[in-house]
Coordinates of N, CA and C in Angstrom, one line a residue:
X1 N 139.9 198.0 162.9 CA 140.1 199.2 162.1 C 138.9 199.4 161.2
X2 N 138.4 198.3 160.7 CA 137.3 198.1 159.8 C 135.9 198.7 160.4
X3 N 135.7 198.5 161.7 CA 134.4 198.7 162.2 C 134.8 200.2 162.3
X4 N 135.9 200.8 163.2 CA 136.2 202.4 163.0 C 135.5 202.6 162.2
X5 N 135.9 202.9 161.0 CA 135.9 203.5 160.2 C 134.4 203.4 159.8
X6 N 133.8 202.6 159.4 CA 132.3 202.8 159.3 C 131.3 202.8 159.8
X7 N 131.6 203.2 161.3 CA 131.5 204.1 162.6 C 131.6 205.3 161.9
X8 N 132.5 206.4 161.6 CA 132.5 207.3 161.0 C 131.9 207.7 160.0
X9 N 132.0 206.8 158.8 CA 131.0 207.3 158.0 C 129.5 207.3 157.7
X10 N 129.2 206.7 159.2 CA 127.8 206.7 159.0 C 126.8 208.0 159.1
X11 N 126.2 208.5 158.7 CA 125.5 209.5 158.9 C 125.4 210.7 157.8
X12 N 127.1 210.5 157.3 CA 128.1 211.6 156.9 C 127.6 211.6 155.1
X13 N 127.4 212.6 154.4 CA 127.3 212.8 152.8 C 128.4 212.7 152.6
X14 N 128.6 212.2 151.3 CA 130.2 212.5 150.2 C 129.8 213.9 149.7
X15 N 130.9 214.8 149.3 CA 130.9 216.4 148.8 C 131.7 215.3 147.4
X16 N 130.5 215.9 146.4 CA 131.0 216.0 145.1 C 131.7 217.3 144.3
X17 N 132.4 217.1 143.5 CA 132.9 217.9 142.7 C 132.1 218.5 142.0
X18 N 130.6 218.6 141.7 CA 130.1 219.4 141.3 C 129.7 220.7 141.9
X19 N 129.7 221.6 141.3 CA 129.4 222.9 141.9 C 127.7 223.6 141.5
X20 N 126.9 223.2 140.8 CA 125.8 223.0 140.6 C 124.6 223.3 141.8
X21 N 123.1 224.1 141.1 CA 122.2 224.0 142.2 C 121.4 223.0 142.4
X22 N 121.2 223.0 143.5 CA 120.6 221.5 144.1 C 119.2 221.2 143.6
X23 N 118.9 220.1 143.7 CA 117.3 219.7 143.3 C 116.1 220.7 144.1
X24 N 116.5 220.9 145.8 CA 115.9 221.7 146.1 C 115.7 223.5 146.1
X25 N 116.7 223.5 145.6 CA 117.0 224.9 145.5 C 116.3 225.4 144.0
X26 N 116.4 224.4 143.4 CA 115.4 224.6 141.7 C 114.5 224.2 141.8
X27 N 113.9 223.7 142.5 CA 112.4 223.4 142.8 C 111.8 224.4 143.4
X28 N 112.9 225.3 144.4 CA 112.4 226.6 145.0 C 112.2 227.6 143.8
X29 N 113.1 227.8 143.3 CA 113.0 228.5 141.8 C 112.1 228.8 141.4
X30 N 111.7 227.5 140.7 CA 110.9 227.0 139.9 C 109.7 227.7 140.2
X31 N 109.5 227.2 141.4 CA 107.7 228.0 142.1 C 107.9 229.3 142.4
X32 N 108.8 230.2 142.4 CA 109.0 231.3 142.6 C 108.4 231.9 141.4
X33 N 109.1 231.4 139.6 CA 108.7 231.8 138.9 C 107.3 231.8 138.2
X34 N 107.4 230.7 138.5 CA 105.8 230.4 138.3 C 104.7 231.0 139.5
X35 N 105.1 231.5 140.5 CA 104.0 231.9 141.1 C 103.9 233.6 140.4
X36 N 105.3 234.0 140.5 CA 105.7 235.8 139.6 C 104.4 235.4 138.2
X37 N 104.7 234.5 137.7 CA 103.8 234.7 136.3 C 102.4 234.7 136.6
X38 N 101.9 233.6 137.5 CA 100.5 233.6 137.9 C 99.9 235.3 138.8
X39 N 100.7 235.9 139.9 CA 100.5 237.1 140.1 C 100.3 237.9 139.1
X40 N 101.3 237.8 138.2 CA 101.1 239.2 137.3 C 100.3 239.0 136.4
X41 N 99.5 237.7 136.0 CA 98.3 237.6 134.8 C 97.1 238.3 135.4
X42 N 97.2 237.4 136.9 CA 95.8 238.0 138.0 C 95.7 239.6 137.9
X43 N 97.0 240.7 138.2 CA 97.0 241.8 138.2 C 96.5 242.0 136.6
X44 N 97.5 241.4 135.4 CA 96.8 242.3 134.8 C 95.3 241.9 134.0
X45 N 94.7 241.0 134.7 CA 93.3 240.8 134.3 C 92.6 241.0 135.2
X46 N 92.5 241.2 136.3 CA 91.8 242.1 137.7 C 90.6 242.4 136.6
X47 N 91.2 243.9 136.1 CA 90.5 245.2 135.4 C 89.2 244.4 134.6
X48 N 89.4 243.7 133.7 CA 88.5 242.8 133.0 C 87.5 241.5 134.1
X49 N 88.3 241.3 134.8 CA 87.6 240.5 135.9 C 86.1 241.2 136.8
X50 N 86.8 242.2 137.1 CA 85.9 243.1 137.5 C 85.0 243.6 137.0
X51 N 85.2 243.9 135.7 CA 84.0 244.5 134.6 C 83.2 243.3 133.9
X52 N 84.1 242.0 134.3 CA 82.6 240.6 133.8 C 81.7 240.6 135.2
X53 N 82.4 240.7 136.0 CA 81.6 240.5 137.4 C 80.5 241.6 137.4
X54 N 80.7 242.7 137.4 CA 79.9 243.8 137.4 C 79.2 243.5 136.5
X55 N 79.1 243.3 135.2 CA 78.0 242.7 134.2 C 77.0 241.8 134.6
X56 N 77.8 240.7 135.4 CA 77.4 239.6 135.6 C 75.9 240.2 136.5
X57 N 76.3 240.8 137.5 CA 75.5 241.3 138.5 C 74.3 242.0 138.3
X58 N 74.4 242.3 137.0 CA 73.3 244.2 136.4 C 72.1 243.0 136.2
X59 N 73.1 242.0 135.2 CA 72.1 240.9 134.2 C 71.3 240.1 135.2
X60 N 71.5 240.3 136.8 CA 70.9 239.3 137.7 C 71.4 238.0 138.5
X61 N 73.0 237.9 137.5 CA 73.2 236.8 138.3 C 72.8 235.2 138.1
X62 N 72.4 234.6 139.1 CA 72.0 233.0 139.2 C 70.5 233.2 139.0
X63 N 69.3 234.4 139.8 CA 68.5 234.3 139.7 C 67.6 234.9 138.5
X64 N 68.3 235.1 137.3 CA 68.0 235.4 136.2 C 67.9 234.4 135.1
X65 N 68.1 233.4 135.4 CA 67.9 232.3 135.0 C 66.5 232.0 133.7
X66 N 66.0 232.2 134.4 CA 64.3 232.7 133.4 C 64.2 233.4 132.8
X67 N 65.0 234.8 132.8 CA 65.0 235.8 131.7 C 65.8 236.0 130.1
X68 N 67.2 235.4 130.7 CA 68.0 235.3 129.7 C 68.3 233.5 129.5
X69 N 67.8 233.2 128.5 CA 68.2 231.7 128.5 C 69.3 231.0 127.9

C-alpha cells in the first residue's frame, strides 16, 4: 500500500492555501513595468536626442577632432 501511494505522488505539486501571485507571474510584471518606464523616457527624450545628434553632426563629428579640442 506504501509503494501505491508514492507511485501517485510522484510528479504531482501540493496546492497551497495561499491565494497569492506566483514568483513567475511577478517577475513578468516586474519587466513589463520596467520596460513601460524605459519606453517612455526614450519617447520623451527622442526630441533632445535628436537635436544633440544634429549638433553633433554640423560640429563634424569624429573628424573634427583637430578643430575643437
Amino acid at each position: 500500500m506504501k509503494a501505491m501511494n508514492a507511485v501517485n505522488t510522484v510528479g504531482r505539486r501540493r496546492r497551497t492555501a495561499r491565494r497569492g501571485m506566483s514568483g513567475r507571474r511577478l517577475l513578468a510584471a516586474q519587466g513589463a513595468l520596467a520596460g513601460s518606464v524605459v519606453a517612455a523616457l526614450i519617447v520623451k527624450e527622442l526630441p533632445g536626442m535628436v537635436r544633440e545628434l544634429r549638433i553633433y553632426r554640423m560640429t563634424g563629428g569624429l573628424r573634427a577632432h583637430h578643430r575643437y579640442p
